[in-house]
mmCIF file with all atom_site columns, C-alpha atoms in Angstrom:
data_model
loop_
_atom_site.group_PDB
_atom_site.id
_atom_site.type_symbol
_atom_site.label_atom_id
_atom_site.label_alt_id
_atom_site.label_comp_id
_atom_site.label_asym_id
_atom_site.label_entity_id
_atom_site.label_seq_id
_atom_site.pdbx_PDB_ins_code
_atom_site.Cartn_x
_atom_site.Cartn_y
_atom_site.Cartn_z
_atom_site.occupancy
_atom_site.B_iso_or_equiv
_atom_site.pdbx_formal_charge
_atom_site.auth_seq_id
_atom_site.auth_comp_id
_atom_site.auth_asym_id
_atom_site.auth_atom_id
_atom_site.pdbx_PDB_model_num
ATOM 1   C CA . UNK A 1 1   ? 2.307   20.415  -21.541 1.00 0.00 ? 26  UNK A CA 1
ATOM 2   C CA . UNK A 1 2   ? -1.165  21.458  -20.148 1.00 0.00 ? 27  UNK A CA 1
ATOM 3   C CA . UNK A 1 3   ? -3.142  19.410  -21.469 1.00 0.00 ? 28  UNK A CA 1
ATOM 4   C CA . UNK A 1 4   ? -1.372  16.762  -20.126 1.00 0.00 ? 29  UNK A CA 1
ATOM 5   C CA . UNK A 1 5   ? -0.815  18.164  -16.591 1.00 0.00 ? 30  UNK A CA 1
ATOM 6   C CA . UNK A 1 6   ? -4.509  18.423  -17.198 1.00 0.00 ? 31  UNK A CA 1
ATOM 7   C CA . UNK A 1 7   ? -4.691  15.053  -18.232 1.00 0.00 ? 32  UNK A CA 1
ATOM 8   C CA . UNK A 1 8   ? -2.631  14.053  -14.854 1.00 0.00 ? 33  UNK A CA 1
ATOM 9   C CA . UNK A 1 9   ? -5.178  16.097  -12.399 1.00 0.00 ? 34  UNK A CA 1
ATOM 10  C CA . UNK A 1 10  ? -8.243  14.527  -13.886 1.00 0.00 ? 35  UNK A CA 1
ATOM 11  C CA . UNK A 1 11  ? -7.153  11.488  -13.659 1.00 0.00 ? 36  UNK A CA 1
ATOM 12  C CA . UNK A 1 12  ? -5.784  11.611  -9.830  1.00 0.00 ? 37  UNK A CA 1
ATOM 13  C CA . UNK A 1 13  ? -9.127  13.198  -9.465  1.00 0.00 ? 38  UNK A CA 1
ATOM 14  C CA . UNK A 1 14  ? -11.352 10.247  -10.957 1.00 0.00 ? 39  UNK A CA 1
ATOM 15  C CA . UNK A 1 15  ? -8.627  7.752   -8.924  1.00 0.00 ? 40  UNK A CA 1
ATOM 16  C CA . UNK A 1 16  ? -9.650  9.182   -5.814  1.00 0.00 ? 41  UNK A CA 1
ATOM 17  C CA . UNK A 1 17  ? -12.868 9.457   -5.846  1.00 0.00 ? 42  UNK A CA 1
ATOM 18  C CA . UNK A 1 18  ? -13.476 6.126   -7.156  1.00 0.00 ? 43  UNK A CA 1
ATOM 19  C CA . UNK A 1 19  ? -11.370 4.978   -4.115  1.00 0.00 ? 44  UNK A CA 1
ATOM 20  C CA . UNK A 1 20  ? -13.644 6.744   -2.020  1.00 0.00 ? 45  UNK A CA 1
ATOM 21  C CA . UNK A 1 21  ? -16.766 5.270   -3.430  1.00 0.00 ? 46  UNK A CA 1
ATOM 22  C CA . UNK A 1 22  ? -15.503 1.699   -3.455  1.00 0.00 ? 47  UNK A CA 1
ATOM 23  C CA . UNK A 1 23  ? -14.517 2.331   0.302   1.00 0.00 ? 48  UNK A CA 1
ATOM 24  C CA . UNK A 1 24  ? -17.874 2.671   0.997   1.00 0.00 ? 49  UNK A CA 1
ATOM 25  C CA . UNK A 1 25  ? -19.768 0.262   -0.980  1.00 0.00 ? 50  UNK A CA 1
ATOM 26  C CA . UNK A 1 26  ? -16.800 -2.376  0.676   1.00 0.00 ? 51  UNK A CA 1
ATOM 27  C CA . UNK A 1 27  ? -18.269 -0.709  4.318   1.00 0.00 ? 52  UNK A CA 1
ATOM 28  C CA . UNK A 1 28  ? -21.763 -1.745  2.946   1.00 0.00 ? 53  UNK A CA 1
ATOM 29  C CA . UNK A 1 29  ? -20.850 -4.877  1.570   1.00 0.00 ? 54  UNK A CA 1
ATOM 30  C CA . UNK A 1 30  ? -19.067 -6.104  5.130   1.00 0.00 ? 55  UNK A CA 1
ATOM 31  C CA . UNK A 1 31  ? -22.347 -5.120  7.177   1.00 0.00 ? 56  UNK A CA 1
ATOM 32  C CA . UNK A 1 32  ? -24.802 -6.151  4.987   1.00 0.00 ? 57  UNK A CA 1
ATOM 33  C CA . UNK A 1 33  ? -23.499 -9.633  3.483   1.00 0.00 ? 58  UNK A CA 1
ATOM 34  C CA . UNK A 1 34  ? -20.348 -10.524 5.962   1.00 0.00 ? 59  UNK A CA 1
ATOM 35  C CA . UNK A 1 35  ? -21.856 -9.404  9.146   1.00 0.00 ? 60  UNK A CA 1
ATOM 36  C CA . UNK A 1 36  ? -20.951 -6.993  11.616  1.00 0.00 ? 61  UNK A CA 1
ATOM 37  C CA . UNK A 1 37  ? -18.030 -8.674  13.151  1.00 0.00 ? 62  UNK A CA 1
ATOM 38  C CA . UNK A 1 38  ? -16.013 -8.495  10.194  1.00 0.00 ? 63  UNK A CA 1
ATOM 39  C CA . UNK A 1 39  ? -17.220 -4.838  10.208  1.00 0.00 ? 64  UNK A CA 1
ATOM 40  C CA . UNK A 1 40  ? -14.882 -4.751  13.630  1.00 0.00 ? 65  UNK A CA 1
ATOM 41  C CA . UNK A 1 41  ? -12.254 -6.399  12.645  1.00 0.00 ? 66  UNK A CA 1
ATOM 42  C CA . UNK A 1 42  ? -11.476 -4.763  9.269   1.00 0.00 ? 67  UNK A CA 1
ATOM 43  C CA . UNK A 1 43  ? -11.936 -1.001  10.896  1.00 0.00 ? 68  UNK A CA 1
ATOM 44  C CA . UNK A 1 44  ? -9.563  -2.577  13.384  1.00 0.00 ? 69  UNK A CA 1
ATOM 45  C CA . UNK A 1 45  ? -6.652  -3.890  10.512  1.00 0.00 ? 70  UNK A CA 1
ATOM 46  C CA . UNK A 1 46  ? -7.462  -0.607  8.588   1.00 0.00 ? 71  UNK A CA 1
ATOM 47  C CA . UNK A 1 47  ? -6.333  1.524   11.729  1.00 0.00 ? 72  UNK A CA 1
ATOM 48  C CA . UNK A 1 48  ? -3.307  -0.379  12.745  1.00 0.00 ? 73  UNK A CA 1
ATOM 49  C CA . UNK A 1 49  ? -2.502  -0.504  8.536   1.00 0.00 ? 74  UNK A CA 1
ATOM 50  C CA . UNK A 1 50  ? -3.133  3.692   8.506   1.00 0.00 ? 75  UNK A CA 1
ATOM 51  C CA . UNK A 1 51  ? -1.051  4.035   11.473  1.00 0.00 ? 76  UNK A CA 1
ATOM 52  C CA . UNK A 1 52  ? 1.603   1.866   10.500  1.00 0.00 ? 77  UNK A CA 1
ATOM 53  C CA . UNK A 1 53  ? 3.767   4.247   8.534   1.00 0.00 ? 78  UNK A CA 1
ATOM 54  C CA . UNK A 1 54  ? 3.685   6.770   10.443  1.00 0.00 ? 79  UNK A CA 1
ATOM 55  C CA . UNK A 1 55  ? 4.283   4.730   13.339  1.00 0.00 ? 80  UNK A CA 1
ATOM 56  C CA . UNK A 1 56  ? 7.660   3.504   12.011  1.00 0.00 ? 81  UNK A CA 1
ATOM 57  C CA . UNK A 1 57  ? 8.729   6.514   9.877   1.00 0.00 ? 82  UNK A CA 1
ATOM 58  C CA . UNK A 1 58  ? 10.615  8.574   12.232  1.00 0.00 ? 83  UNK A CA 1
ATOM 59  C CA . UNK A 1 59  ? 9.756   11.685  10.171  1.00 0.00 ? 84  UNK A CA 1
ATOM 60  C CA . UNK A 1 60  ? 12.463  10.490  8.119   1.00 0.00 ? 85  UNK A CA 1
ATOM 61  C CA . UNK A 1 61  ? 9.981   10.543  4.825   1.00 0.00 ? 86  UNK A CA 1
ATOM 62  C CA . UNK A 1 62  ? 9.599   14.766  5.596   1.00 0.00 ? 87  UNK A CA 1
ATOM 63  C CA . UNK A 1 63  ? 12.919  15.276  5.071   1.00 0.00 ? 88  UNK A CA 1
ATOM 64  C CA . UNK A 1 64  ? 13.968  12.588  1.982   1.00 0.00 ? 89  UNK A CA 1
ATOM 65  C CA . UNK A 1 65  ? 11.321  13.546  -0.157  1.00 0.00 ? 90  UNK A CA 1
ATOM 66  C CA . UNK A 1 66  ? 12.568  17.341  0.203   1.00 0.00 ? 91  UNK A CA 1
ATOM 67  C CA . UNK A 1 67  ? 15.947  16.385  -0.438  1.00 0.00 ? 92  UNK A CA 1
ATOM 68  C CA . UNK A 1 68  ? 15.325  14.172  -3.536  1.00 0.00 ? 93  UNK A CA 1
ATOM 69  C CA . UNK A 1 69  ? 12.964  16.368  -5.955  1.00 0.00 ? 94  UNK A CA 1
ATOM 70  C CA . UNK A 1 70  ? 15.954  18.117  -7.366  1.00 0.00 ? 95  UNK A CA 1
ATOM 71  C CA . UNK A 1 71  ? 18.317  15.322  -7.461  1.00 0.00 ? 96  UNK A CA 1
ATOM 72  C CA . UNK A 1 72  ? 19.845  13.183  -10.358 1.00 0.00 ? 97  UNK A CA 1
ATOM 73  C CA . UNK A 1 73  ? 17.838  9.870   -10.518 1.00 0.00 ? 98  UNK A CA 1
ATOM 74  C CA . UNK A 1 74  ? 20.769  7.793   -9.706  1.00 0.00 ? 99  UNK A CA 1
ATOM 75  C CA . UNK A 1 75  ? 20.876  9.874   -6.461  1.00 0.00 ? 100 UNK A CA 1
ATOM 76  C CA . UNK A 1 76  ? 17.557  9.995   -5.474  1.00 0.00 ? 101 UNK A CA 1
ATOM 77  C CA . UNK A 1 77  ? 17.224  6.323   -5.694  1.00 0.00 ? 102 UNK A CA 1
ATOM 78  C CA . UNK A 1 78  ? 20.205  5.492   -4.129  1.00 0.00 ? 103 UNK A CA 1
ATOM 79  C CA . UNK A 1 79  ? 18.716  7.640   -0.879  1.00 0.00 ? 104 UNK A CA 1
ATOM 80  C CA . UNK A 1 80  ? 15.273  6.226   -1.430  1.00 0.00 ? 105 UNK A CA 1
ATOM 81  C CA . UNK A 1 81  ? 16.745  2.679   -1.299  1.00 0.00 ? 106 UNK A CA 1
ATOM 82  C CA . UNK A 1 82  ? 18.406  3.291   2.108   1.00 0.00 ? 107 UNK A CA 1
ATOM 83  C CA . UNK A 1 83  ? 15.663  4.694   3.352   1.00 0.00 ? 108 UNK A CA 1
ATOM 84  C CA . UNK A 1 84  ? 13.514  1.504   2.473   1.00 0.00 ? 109 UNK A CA 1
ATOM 85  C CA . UNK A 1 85  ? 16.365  -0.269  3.877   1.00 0.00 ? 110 UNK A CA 1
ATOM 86  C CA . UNK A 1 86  ? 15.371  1.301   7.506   1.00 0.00 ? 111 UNK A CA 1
ATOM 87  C CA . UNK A 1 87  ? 11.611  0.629   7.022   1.00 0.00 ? 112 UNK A CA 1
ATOM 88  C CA . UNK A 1 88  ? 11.904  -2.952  5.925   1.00 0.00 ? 113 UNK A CA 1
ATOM 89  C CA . UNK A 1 89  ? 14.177  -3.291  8.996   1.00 0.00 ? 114 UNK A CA 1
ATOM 90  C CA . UNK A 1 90  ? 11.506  -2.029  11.310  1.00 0.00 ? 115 UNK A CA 1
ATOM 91  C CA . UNK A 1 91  ? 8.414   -3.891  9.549   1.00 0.00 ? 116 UNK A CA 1
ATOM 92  C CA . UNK A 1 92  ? 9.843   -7.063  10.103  1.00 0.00 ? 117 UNK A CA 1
ATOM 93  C CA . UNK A 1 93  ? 10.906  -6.442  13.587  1.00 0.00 ? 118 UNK A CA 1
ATOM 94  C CA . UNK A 1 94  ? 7.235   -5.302  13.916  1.00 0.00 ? 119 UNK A CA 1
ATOM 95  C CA . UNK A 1 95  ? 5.399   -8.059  12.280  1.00 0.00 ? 120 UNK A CA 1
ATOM 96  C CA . UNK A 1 96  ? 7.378   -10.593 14.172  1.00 0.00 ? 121 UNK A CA 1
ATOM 97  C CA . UNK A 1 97  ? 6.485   -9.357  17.493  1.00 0.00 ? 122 UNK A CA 1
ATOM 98  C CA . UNK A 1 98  ? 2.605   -9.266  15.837  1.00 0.00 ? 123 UNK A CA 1
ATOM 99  C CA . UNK A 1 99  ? 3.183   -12.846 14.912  1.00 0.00 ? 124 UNK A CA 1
ATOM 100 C CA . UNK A 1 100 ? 4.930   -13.728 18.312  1.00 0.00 ? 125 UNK A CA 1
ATOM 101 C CA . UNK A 1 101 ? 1.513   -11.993 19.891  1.00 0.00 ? 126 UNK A CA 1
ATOM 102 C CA . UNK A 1 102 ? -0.597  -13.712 17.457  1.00 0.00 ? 127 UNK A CA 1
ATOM 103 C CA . UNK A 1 103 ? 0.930   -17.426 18.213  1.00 0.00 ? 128 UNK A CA 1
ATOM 104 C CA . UNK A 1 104 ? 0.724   -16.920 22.223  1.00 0.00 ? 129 UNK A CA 1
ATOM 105 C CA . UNK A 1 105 ? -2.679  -15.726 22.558  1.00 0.00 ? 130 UNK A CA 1
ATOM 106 C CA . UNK A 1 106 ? -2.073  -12.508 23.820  1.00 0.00 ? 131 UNK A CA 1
ATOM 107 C CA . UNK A 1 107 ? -3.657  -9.921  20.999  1.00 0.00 ? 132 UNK A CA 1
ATOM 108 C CA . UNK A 1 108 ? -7.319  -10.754 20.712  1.00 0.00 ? 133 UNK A CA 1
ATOM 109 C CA . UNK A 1 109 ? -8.280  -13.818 18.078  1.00 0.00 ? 134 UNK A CA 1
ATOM 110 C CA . UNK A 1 110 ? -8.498  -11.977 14.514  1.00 0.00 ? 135 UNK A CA 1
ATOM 111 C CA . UNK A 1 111 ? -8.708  -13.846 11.363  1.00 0.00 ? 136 UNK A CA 1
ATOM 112 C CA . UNK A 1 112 ? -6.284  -14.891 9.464   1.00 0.00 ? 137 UNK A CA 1
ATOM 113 C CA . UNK A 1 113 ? -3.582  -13.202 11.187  1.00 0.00 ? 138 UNK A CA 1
ATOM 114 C CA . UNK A 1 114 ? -1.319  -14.406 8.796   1.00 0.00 ? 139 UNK A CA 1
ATOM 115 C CA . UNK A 1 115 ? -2.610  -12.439 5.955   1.00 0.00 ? 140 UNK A CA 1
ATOM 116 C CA . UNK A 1 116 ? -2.743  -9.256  8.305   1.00 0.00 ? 141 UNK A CA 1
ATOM 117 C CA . UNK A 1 117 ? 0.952   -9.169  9.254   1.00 0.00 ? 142 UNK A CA 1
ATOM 118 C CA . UNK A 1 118 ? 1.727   -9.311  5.035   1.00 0.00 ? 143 UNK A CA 1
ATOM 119 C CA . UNK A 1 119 ? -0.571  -6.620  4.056   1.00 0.00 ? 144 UNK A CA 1
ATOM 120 C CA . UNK A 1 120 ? 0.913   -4.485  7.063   1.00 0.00 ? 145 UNK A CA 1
ATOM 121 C CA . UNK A 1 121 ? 3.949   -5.013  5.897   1.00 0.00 ? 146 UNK A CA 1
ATOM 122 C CA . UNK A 1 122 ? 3.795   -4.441  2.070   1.00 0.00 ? 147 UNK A CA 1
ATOM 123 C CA . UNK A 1 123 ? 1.438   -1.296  3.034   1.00 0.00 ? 148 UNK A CA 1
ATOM 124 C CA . UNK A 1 124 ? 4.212   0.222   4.871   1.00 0.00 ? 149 UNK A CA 1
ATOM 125 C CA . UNK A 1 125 ? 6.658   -0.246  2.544   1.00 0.00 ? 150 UNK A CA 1
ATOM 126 C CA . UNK A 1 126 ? 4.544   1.223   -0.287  1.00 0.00 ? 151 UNK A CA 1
ATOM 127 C CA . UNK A 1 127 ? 3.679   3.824   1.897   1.00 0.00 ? 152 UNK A CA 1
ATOM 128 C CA . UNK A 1 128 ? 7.041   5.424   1.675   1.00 0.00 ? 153 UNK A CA 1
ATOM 129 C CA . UNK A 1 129 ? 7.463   4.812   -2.120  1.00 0.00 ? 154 UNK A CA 1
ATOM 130 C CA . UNK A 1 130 ? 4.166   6.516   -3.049  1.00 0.00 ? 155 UNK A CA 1
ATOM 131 C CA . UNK A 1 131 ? 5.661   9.538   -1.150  1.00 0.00 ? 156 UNK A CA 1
ATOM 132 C CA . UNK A 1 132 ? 9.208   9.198   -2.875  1.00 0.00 ? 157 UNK A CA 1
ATOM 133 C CA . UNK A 1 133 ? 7.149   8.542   -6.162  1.00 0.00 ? 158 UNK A CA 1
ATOM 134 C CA . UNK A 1 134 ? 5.372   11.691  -5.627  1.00 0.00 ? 159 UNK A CA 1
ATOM 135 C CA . UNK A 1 135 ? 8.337   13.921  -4.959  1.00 0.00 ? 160 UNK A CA 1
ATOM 136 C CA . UNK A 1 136 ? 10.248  12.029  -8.214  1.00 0.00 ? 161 UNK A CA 1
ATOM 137 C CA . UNK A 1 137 ? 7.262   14.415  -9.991  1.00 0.00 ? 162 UNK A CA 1
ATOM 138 C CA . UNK A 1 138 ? 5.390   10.394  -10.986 1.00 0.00 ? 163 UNK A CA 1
ATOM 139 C CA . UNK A 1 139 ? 2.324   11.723  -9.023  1.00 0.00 ? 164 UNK A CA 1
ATOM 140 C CA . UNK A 1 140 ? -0.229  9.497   -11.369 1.00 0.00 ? 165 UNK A CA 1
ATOM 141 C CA . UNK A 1 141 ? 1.913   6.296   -10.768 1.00 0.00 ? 166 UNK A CA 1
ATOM 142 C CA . UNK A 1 142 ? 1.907   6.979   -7.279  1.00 0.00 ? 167 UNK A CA 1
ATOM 143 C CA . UNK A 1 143 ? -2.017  7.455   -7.234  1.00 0.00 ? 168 UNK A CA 1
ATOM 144 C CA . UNK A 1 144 ? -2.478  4.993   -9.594  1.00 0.00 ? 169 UNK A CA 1
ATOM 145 C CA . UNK A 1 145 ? -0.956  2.379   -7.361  1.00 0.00 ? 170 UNK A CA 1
ATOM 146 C CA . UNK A 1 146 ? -2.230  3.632   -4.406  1.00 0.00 ? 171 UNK A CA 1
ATOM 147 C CA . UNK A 1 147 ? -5.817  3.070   -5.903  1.00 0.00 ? 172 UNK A CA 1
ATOM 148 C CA . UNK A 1 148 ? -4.837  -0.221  -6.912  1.00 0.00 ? 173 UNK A CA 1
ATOM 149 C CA . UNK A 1 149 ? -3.997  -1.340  -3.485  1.00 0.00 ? 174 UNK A CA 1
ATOM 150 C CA . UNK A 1 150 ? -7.439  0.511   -1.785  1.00 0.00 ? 175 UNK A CA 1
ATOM 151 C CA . UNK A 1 151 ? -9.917  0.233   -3.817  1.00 0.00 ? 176 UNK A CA 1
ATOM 152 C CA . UNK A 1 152 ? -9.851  -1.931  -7.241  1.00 0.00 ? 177 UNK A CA 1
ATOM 153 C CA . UNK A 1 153 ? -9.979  -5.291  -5.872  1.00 0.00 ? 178 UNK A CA 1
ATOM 154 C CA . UNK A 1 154 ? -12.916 -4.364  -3.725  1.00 0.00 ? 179 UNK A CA 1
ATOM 155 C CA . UNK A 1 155 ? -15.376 -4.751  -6.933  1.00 0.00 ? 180 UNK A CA 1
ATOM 156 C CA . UNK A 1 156 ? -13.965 -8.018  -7.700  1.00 0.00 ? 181 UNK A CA 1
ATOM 157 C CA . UNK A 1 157 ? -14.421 -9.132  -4.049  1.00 0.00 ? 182 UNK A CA 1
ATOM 158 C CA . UNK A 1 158 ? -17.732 -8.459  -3.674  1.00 0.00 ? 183 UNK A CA 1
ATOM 159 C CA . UNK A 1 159 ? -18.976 -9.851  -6.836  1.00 0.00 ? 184 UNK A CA 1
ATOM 160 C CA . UNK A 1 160 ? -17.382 -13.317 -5.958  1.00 0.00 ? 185 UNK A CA 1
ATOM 161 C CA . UNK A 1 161 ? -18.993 -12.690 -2.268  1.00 0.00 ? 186 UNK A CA 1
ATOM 162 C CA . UNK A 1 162 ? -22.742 -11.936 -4.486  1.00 0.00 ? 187 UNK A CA 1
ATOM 163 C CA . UNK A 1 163 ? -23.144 -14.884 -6.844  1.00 0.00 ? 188 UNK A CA 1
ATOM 164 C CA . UNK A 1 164 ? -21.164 -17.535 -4.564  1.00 0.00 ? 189 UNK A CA 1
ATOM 165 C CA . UNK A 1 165 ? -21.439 -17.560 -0.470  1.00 0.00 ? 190 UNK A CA 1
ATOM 166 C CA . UNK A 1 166 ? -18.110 -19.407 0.107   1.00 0.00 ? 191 UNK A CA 1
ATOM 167 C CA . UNK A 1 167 ? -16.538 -16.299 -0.851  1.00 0.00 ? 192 UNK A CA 1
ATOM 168 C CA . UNK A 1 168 ? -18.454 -14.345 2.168   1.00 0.00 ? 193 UNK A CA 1
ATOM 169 C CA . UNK A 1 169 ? -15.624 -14.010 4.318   1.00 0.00 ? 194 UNK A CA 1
ATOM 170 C CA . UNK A 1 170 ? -13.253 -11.808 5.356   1.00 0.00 ? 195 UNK A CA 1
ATOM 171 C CA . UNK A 1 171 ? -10.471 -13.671 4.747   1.00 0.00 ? 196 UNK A CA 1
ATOM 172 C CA . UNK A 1 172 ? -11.289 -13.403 0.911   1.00 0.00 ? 197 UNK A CA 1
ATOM 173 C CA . UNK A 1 173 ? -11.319 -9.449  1.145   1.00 0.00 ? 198 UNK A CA 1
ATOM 174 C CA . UNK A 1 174 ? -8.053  -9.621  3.037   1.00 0.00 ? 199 UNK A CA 1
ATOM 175 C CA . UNK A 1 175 ? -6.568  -11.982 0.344   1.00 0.00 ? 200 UNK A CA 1
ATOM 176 C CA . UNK A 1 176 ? -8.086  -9.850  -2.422  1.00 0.00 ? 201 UNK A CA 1
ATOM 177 C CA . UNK A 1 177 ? -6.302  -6.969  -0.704  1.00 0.00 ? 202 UNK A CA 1
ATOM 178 C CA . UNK A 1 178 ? -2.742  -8.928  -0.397  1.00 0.00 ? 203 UNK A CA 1
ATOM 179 C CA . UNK A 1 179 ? -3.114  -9.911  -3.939  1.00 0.00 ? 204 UNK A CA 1
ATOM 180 C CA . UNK A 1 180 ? -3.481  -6.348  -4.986  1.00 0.00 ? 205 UNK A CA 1
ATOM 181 C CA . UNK A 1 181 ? -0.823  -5.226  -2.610  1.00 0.00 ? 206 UNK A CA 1
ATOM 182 C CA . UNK A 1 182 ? 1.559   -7.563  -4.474  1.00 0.00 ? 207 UNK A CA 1
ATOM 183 C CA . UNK A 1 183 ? 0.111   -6.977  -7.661  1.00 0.00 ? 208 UNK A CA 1
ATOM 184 C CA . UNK A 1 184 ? 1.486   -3.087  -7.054  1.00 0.00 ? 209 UNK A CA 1
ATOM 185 C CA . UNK A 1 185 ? 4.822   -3.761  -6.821  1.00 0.00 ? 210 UNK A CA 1
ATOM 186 C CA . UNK A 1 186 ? 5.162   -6.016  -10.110 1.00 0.00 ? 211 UNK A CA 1
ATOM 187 C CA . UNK A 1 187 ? 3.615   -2.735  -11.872 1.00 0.00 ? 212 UNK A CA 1
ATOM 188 C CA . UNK A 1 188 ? 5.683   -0.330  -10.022 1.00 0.00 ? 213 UNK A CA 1
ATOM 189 C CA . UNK A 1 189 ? 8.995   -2.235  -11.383 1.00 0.00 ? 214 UNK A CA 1
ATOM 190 C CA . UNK A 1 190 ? 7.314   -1.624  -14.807 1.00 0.00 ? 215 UNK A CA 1
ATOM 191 C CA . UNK A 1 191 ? 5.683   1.619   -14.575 1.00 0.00 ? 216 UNK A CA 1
ATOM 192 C CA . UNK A 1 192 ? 9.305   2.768   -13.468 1.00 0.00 ? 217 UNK A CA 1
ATOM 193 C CA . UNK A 1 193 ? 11.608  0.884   -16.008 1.00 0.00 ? 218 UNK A CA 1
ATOM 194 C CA . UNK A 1 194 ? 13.055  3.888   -16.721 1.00 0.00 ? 219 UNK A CA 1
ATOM 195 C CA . UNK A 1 195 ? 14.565  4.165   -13.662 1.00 0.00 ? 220 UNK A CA 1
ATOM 196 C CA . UNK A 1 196 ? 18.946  3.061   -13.336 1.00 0.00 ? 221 UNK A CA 1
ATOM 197 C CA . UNK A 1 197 ? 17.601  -0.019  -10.815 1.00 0.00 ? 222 UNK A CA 1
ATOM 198 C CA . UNK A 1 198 ? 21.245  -2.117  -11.706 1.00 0.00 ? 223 UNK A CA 1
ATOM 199 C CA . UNK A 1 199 ? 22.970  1.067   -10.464 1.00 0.00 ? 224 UNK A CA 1
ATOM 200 C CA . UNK A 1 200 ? 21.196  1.919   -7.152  1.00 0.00 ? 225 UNK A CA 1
ATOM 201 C CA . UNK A 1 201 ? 21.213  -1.685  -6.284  1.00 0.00 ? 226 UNK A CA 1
ATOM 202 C CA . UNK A 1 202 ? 24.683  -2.208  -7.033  1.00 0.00 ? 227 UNK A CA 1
ATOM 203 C CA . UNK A 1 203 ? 25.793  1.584   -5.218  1.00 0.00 ? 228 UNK A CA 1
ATOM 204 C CA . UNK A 1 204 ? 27.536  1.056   -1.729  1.00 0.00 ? 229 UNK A CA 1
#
């Protein structure tokens, strides 16, 4: 049992600061290959993406993820579930008035807004499961997605924006982002298999 809770810390450990480091080099590899504009614009997505869950979450997330730690799995879930229910709600109440603004010209031309409203979105949502995940005692899954939707696609990125300049845009970081994003959730249905998914769907 220590070794692996061991096991567990080092690895969170290693997770973060590798997110850390390939946060930087992706800083580095906007201002010296992209340009400085895109330097802008992606510290301006990253700040509304940050702010996001908070922004929506109503403090609700405090008091869930106290409630749940102790609970049955079918129970925690079914909680958990509702309280995706309310943030789904409000991200797609918010992302259509971003794509409303978008459309009419009155937020300030970004690029590809498109891809900015999905990554909001999916952020948000996995926002709230990494903090469920976390008090369901799956702290490594939760880190291990949450590195997988910061920082592992930025090495991939980058190379393809090295050898090949048509990949020198910020829209390919953004879609190597949303790729990861989506790329998260597939895993987190497998990484959690375990979990009675037919039952807390199916609960009223």
């Amino acid at each position: 049992m220590l070794s692996e809770r061991l096991y567990a810390s080092a690895a969170n450990v290693l997770m973060r600061g590798c997110g850390i480091v390939a946060r930087f080099g992706l800083a580095i590899y906007l201002t010296k290959v992209i340009g400085i504009r895109a330097v802008g614009e992606f510290g301006l997505i990253q700040g509304a993406i940050a702010m996001g869950p908070a922004f929506i979450g109503f403090g609700l997330n405090y008091y869930l993820n106290r409630e749940i730690v102790d609970l049955p799995l079918r129970t925690s879930g079914i909680m958990v579930r509702d309280r995706l229910i309310v943030t789904i709600a409000l991200v797609l109440f918010i992302s259509a008035v971003f794509a409303a603004g978008f459309l009419t010209g009155f937020f300030m031309t970004m690029s590809a807004p498109l891809l900015i409203i999905a990554i909001f979105a999916l952020e948000c949502i996995a926002s709230d499961i990494h903090l469920s995940l976390i008090s369901l005692r799956r702290p490594l899954t939760a880190n291990f997605l949450a590195f997988l939707r910061s920082a592992l696609w930025v090495a991939p990125v980058a190379t393809l924006g090295f050898f090949d300049q048509k990949y020198r845009t910020l829209n390919v970081v953004l879609e190597g982002w949303l790729l990861c994003d989506l790329l998260s959730f597939v895993l987190l249905i497998v990484l959690t298999r375990d979990l009675p998914y037919r039952e807390i769907i199916d609960a009223r």
